[in-house]
Short mmCIF file of C-alpha atoms in Angstrom, two decimals:
data_model
loop_
_atom_site.label_atom_id
_atom_site.label_comp_id
_atom_site.label_asym_id
_atom_site.label_seq_id
_atom_site.Cartn_x
_atom_site.Cartn_y
_atom_site.Cartn_z
CA UNK A 1 -11.18 -119.77 59.59
CA UNK A 2 -14.14 -117.63 58.72
CA UNK A 3 -12.57 -114.68 60.54
CA UNK A 4 -9.35 -115.04 58.60
CA UNK A 5 -11.27 -115.14 55.35
CA UNK A 6 -13.17 -112.03 56.33
CA UNK A 7 -9.90 -110.23 57.14
CA UNK A 8 -8.49 -111.41 53.83
CA UNK A 9 -11.54 -110.10 52.07
CA UNK A 10 -10.96 -106.74 53.73
CA UNK A 11 -7.22 -106.49 53.10
CA UNK A 12 -6.86 -108.06 49.65
CA UNK A 13 -8.86 -105.59 47.48
CA UNK A 14 -6.95 -102.46 48.56
CA UNK A 15 -3.65 -104.33 48.21
CA UNK A 16 -4.54 -105.46 44.67
CA UNK A 17 -5.72 -101.92 43.94
CA UNK A 18 -2.42 -100.39 45.12
CA UNK A 19 -0.28 -103.02 43.32
CA UNK A 20 -2.21 -102.53 40.06
CA UNK A 21 -1.90 -98.74 40.36
CA UNK A 22 1.83 -98.99 40.97
CA UNK A 23 2.23 -101.37 38.04
CA UNK A 24 0.33 -99.16 35.62
CA UNK A 25 2.15 -95.99 36.62
CA UNK A 26 5.53 -97.78 36.50
CA UNK A 27 4.77 -98.91 32.93
CA UNK A 28 3.81 -95.36 32.03
CA UNK A 29 7.00 -93.94 33.54
CA UNK A 30 9.06 -96.57 31.73
CA UNK A 31 7.37 -95.64 28.48
CA UNK A 32 8.16 -91.93 29.01
CA UNK A 33 11.79 -92.77 29.89
CA UNK A 34 12.16 -95.02 26.82
CA UNK A 35 10.68 -92.35 24.58
CA UNK A 36 12.95 -89.65 25.99
CA UNK A 37 16.10 -91.71 25.45
CA UNK A 38 14.95 -93.14 22.12
CA UNK A 39 17.01 -93.30 18.96
CA UNK A 40 14.75 -91.00 16.91
CA UNK A 41 15.35 -88.00 19.14
CA UNK A 42 19.15 -88.38 19.14
CA UNK A 43 19.34 -89.15 15.43
CA UNK A 44 17.50 -85.94 14.55
CA UNK A 45 19.29 -83.73 17.07
CA UNK A 46 22.78 -84.83 16.03
CA UNK A 47 22.04 -84.84 12.28
CA UNK A 48 20.84 -81.23 12.51
CA UNK A 49 23.72 -80.21 14.77
CA UNK A 50 26.26 -81.59 12.27
CA UNK A 51 24.33 -80.10 9.33
CA UNK A 52 24.36 -76.60 10.77
CA UNK A 53 28.05 -76.95 11.63
CA UNK A 54 28.82 -77.88 8.03
CA UNK A 55 26.68 -75.05 6.66
CA UNK A 56 28.81 -72.52 8.51
CA UNK A 57 32.11 -74.31 7.86
CA UNK A 58 34.89 -73.26 5.53
CA UNK A 59 37.73 -75.26 4.06
CA UNK A 60 40.60 -75.94 6.45
CA UNK A 61 38.35 -76.10 9.51
CA UNK A 62 38.18 -79.06 11.86
CA UNK A 63 35.45 -79.95 14.35
CA UNK A 64 35.31 -82.39 17.24
CA UNK A 65 31.82 -83.31 18.40
CA UNK A 66 31.13 -85.27 21.56
CA UNK A 67 28.99 -88.22 20.48
CA UNK A 68 29.06 -90.15 23.77
CA UNK A 69 25.22 -90.05 24.13
CA UNK A 70 24.95 -91.58 20.65
CA UNK A 71 27.14 -94.51 21.63
CA UNK A 72 24.92 -95.28 24.63
CA UNK A 73 21.78 -95.23 22.48
CA UNK A 74 23.50 -97.32 19.77
CA UNK A 75 24.48 -100.00 22.28
CA UNK A 76 20.98 -99.99 23.72
CA UNK A 77 19.39 -100.44 20.27
CA UNK A 78 21.85 -103.02 18.91
CA UNK A 79 21.90 -105.80 21.47
CA UNK A 80 24.38 -107.94 19.48
CA UNK A 81 26.89 -105.12 19.05
CA UNK A 82 30.11 -105.56 21.01
CA UNK A 83 31.94 -102.59 22.46
CA UNK A 84 35.13 -103.35 20.54
CA UNK A 85 33.19 -103.01 17.25
CA UNK A 86 31.46 -99.81 18.32
CA UNK A 87 33.77 -97.35 16.52
CA UNK A 88 33.52 -99.26 13.25
CA UNK A 89 29.73 -99.46 13.63
CA UNK A 90 29.44 -95.72 14.35
CA UNK A 91 31.61 -94.79 11.36
CA UNK A 92 29.31 -96.85 9.16
CA UNK A 93 26.13 -95.31 10.60
CA UNK A 94 27.18 -91.68 10.88
CA UNK A 95 27.62 -90.73 7.25
CA UNK A 96 28.28 -87.38 5.63
CA UNK A 97 27.65 -87.61 1.91
CA UNK A 98 29.42 -84.63 0.32
CA UNK A 99 28.15 -85.43 -3.16
CA UNK A 100 24.43 -85.31 -2.38
CA UNK A 101 24.80 -83.00 0.63
CA UNK A 102 23.15 -85.29 3.15
CA UNK A 103 23.89 -86.46 6.66
CA UNK A 104 22.65 -89.82 7.82
CA UNK A 105 22.55 -90.87 11.46
CA UNK A 106 21.33 -94.36 12.20
CA UNK A 107 21.32 -95.58 15.78
CA UNK A 108 18.92 -98.48 15.44
CA UNK A 109 19.16 -101.46 13.14
CA UNK A 110 17.30 -99.80 10.27
CA UNK A 111 15.97 -96.43 9.10
CA UNK A 112 17.81 -93.43 10.47
CA UNK A 113 17.49 -89.68 10.08
CA UNK A 114 18.61 -87.76 7.00
CA UNK A 115 19.33 -84.05 7.03
CA UNK A 116 20.37 -82.17 3.88
CA UNK A 117 22.93 -79.38 4.07
CA UNK A 118 23.53 -76.76 1.37
CA UNK A 119 27.32 -76.21 1.51
CA UNK A 120 29.61 -77.81 -1.02
CA UNK A 121 32.39 -79.32 1.02
CA UNK A 122 34.84 -82.16 1.03
CA UNK A 123 34.77 -83.78 4.43
CA UNK A 124 36.67 -86.49 6.22
CA UNK A 125 35.07 -88.05 9.29
CA UNK A 126 36.55 -90.24 11.97
CA UNK A 127 35.20 -91.57 15.25
CA UNK A 128 37.69 -91.52 18.11
CA UNK A 129 37.28 -93.34 21.41
CA UNK A 130 39.08 -91.06 23.84
CA UNK A 131 38.72 -92.31 27.36
CA UNK A 132 36.90 -95.43 28.42
CA UNK A 133 33.42 -94.14 27.66
CA UNK A 134 34.00 -90.93 25.72
CA UNK A 135 33.68 -90.81 21.96
CA UNK A 136 34.35 -87.93 19.58
CA UNK A 137 33.39 -87.40 15.98
CA UNK A 138 36.17 -85.58 14.14
CA UNK A 139 35.13 -83.74 10.98
CA UNK A 140 37.86 -82.32 8.83
CA UNK A 141 36.94 -79.94 6.00
CA UNK A 142 39.46 -80.24 3.15
CA UNK B 1 -30.07 -101.94 51.44
CA UNK B 2 -26.66 -101.22 52.86
CA UNK B 3 -25.24 -104.30 51.18
CA UNK B 4 -26.73 -103.31 47.82
CA UNK B 5 -25.34 -99.79 48.11
CA UNK B 6 -21.88 -101.06 48.97
CA UNK B 7 -21.74 -103.42 45.97
CA UNK B 8 -23.05 -100.75 43.66
CA UNK B 9 -20.52 -98.32 45.09
CA UNK B 10 -17.65 -100.75 44.54
CA UNK B 11 -18.76 -101.35 40.96
CA UNK B 12 -18.97 -97.64 40.20
CA UNK B 13 -15.63 -97.08 41.90
CA UNK B 14 -13.85 -99.78 39.87
CA UNK B 15 -15.42 -98.50 36.68
CA UNK B 16 -14.35 -94.98 37.46
CA UNK B 17 -10.89 -96.20 38.40
CA UNK B 18 -10.58 -98.11 35.13
CA UNK B 19 -11.86 -95.13 33.16
CA UNK B 20 -9.47 -92.66 34.80
CA UNK B 21 -6.49 -95.01 34.39
CA UNK B 22 -7.23 -95.39 30.68
CA UNK B 23 -7.71 -91.63 30.34
CA UNK B 24 -4.46 -90.80 32.13
CA UNK B 25 -2.54 -93.44 30.16
CA UNK B 26 -3.85 -92.22 26.81
CA UNK B 27 -3.05 -88.61 27.74
CA UNK B 28 0.50 -89.44 28.87
CA UNK B 29 1.23 -91.59 25.80
CA UNK B 30 -0.19 -89.01 23.38
CA UNK B 31 1.70 -86.13 24.97
CA UNK B 32 4.96 -88.10 25.11
CA UNK B 33 4.73 -89.21 21.48
CA UNK B 34 3.80 -85.72 20.33
CA UNK B 35 6.60 -84.11 22.30
CA UNK B 36 9.42 -86.46 21.36
CA UNK B 37 8.33 -86.96 17.73
CA UNK B 38 7.97 -83.24 17.08
CA UNK B 39 10.59 -82.05 14.60
CA UNK B 40 13.47 -79.99 15.96
CA UNK B 41 13.02 -76.81 13.98
CA UNK B 42 16.34 -75.33 12.89
CA UNK B 43 15.04 -73.64 9.73
CA UNK B 44 15.41 -70.12 11.16
CA UNK B 45 19.14 -70.71 11.77
CA UNK B 46 19.56 -72.39 8.41
CA UNK B 47 17.83 -69.67 6.41
CA UNK B 48 19.92 -66.92 8.02
CA UNK B 49 23.11 -68.93 7.40
CA UNK B 50 22.19 -69.34 3.74
CA UNK B 51 21.43 -65.63 3.42
CA UNK B 52 24.67 -64.69 5.13
CA UNK B 53 26.70 -67.05 2.97
CA UNK B 54 25.32 -65.56 -0.25
CA UNK B 55 25.70 -61.97 0.96
CA UNK B 56 29.31 -62.57 2.02
CA UNK B 57 30.07 -64.20 -1.28
CA UNK B 58 28.59 -61.41 -3.41
CA UNK B 59 29.74 -58.42 -1.32
CA UNK B 60 33.26 -57.61 -0.20
CA UNK B 61 33.60 -54.69 2.24
CA UNK B 62 30.41 -53.10 0.93
CA UNK B 63 31.46 -53.44 -2.73
CA UNK B 64 30.11 -55.85 -5.30
CA UNK B 65 32.85 -58.36 -6.04
CA UNK B 66 34.60 -57.70 -9.33
CA UNK B 67 34.31 -61.22 -10.69
CA UNK B 68 30.52 -61.14 -10.28
CA UNK B 69 30.41 -59.25 -13.59
CA UNK B 70 31.16 -62.28 -15.65
CA UNK B 71 28.63 -65.03 -16.39
CA UNK B 72 29.20 -67.04 -13.28
CA UNK B 73 27.29 -69.87 -11.66
CA UNK B 74 26.41 -68.45 -8.26
CA UNK B 75 26.15 -71.88 -6.61
CA UNK B 76 29.65 -72.78 -7.64
CA UNK B 77 30.97 -69.30 -6.85
CA UNK B 78 29.49 -69.38 -3.33
CA UNK B 79 30.47 -73.02 -2.60
CA UNK B 80 26.86 -74.20 -2.53
CA UNK B 81 25.98 -77.76 -3.48
CA UNK B 82 23.92 -77.97 -6.70
CA UNK B 83 22.84 -81.50 -5.74
CA UNK B 84 21.36 -80.15 -2.51
CA UNK B 85 19.81 -77.02 -4.03
CA UNK B 86 17.64 -78.14 -6.92
CA UNK B 87 13.96 -78.33 -7.89
CA UNK B 88 13.36 -81.34 -5.65
CA UNK B 89 15.07 -79.82 -2.64
CA UNK B 90 13.65 -77.70 0.17
CA UNK B 91 15.56 -74.52 -0.73
CA UNK B 92 15.05 -71.45 -2.85
CA UNK B 93 17.70 -68.89 -3.78
CA UNK B 94 16.84 -65.80 -5.78
CA UNK B 95 19.47 -63.10 -6.16
CA UNK B 96 19.06 -59.91 -8.17
CA UNK B 97 21.50 -57.08 -8.73
CA UNK B 98 20.23 -53.71 -9.94
CA UNK B 99 22.48 -50.97 -11.30
CA UNK B 100 22.36 -47.27 -10.50
CA UNK B 101 19.48 -46.71 -12.94
CA UNK B 102 17.43 -49.43 -11.19
CA UNK B 103 17.89 -51.72 -14.21
CA UNK B 104 18.39 -55.40 -13.64
CA UNK B 105 22.09 -56.13 -14.06
CA UNK B 106 22.13 -59.83 -13.19
CA UNK B 107 19.83 -62.40 -11.58
CA UNK B 108 20.12 -65.99 -10.43
CA UNK B 109 17.47 -68.43 -9.35
CA UNK B 110 18.00 -71.92 -7.93
CA UNK B 111 15.94 -74.51 -6.09
CA UNK B 112 12.17 -74.70 -5.58
CA UNK B 113 10.68 -71.96 -7.74
CA UNK B 114 7.19 -72.44 -6.22
CA UNK B 115 8.57 -71.27 -2.87
CA UNK B 116 8.78 -67.74 -4.30
CA UNK B 117 5.02 -67.43 -4.22
CA UNK B 118 4.86 -69.10 -0.80
CA UNK B 119 7.29 -66.51 0.54
CA UNK B 120 5.00 -63.70 -0.61
CA UNK B 121 2.13 -65.37 1.24
CA UNK B 122 4.21 -66.00 4.34
CA UNK B 123 4.78 -62.26 4.87
CA UNK B 124 1.18 -61.88 6.02
CA UNK B 125 0.99 -65.26 7.69
CA UNK B 126 1.89 -66.61 11.11
CA UNK B 127 2.19 -70.38 10.77
CA UNK B 128 4.86 -72.39 12.53
CA UNK B 129 4.88 -75.19 9.93
CA UNK B 130 5.12 -72.89 6.95
CA UNK B 131 8.42 -72.36 5.13
CA UNK B 132 10.83 -69.68 6.32
CA UNK B 133 12.03 -66.89 4.06
CA UNK B 134 14.40 -63.94 4.21
CA UNK B 135 13.83 -61.28 1.61
CA UNK B 136 16.38 -58.56 1.97
CA UNK B 137 17.26 -55.63 -0.24
CA UNK B 138 20.35 -53.57 0.46
CA UNK B 139 22.42 -50.88 -1.14
CA UNK B 140 25.88 -51.89 -2.34
CA UNK B 141 28.74 -50.04 -3.95
CA UNK B 142 30.07 -50.76 -7.40
CA UNK B 143 33.34 -49.43 -8.64
CA UNK B 144 32.98 -48.54 -12.30
CA UNK B 145 36.40 -48.98 -13.88
CA UNK B 146 35.38 -47.11 -17.02
CA UNK B 147 34.39 -43.90 -15.24
CA UNK B 148 36.59 -44.53 -12.17
CA UNK B 149 33.62 -43.71 -9.93
CA UNK B 150 31.63 -45.35 -7.20
CA UNK B 151 28.06 -46.19 -8.06
CA UNK B 152 25.21 -47.09 -5.73
CA UNK B 153 23.71 -50.37 -6.78
CA UNK B 154 21.09 -52.58 -5.10
CA UNK B 155 21.29 -56.21 -4.12
CA UNK B 156 18.13 -58.23 -3.51
CA UNK B 157 18.46 -61.64 -1.87
CA UNK B 158 15.52 -63.94 -1.34
CA UNK B 159 16.25 -67.25 0.39
CA UNK B 160 13.75 -69.79 1.66
CA UNK B 161 13.92 -73.15 3.34
CA UNK B 162 11.52 -75.77 4.50
CA UNK B 163 14.20 -78.29 5.39
CA UNK B 164 13.10 -80.40 8.35
CA UNK B 165 15.04 -83.52 7.41
CA UNK B 166 13.42 -86.91 7.04
CA UNK B 167 13.42 -90.42 8.35
CA UNK B 168 14.44 -93.06 5.87
CA UNK B 169 17.15 -93.64 3.33
CA UNK B 170 19.71 -91.39 1.67
CA UNK B 171 19.69 -90.71 -2.08
CA UNK B 172 22.65 -93.07 -2.53
CA UNK B 173 20.93 -95.88 -0.62
CA UNK B 174 17.76 -95.42 -2.70
CA UNK B 175 19.78 -95.45 -5.95
CA UNK B 176 21.60 -98.65 -5.00
CA UNK B 177 18.26 -100.23 -4.01
CA UNK B 178 16.75 -99.30 -7.40
CA UNK B 179 19.73 -100.79 -9.21
CA UNK B 180 19.35 -104.06 -7.33
#
């Protein structure tokens, strides 16, 4: 019995050390992954992309923007959201306000990112679910 | 003695291990937050688009557009949103047209007037978080209908932006919140 205890004493500390190390580095990696696929990054990137598109747009133009990554982040951040309500939810949370010249993208439950654009335009936006997992944002300039 | 050394060694080792883990974790978290929360800077594209839009609207094939003569609102004429370009916004537009005798023919100014001074400072400054300006002066042609002759005029366009966007609520959402 004593021998077993001694062996245990020898083996246990390095095992605990390795397990703890693995745990800590896994948590760190998970944090980095979560931060890289977070809503803030996508909200800002897409708001600015749409803003710059609108700033160089002229009446009569029509754009189709692939917003599939946004749908994935939206589903991840809104646990209660069902896939059949996704288009409606996206149309409500991707807003182009022609009057004030602002774009709002909200992928989480609150907040969102606002990006002003300087062009005076009349826009019409629509989210289209193309294939099973592909979504497009159609912007029509009147 | 050996026993004492071993225990002391283990203690130092675990302390060092704890210290380095904390250090690495703090470094990784700080770098990640700094990297992913850093604003995506599109101001250089935006400022050149704004400049181009105004230049295209004022000039047509090298000539000053005829209807510029009248008392026009440049924002409306160039399809720019007056609600987006005002004193509270992050834009400045300053356009001046000089005639052949270097006299000021017409000038327009919209947006943040204080940016004008900042633009003068920014010429001699290299700061990534400072506003971005384009100050361009070019020669344009003007067809004088009274003399039936081409004249060489000058167009000066100063545009500036510090538009990085923001997290929060839109103007409409804020207004509806205030009303409630």
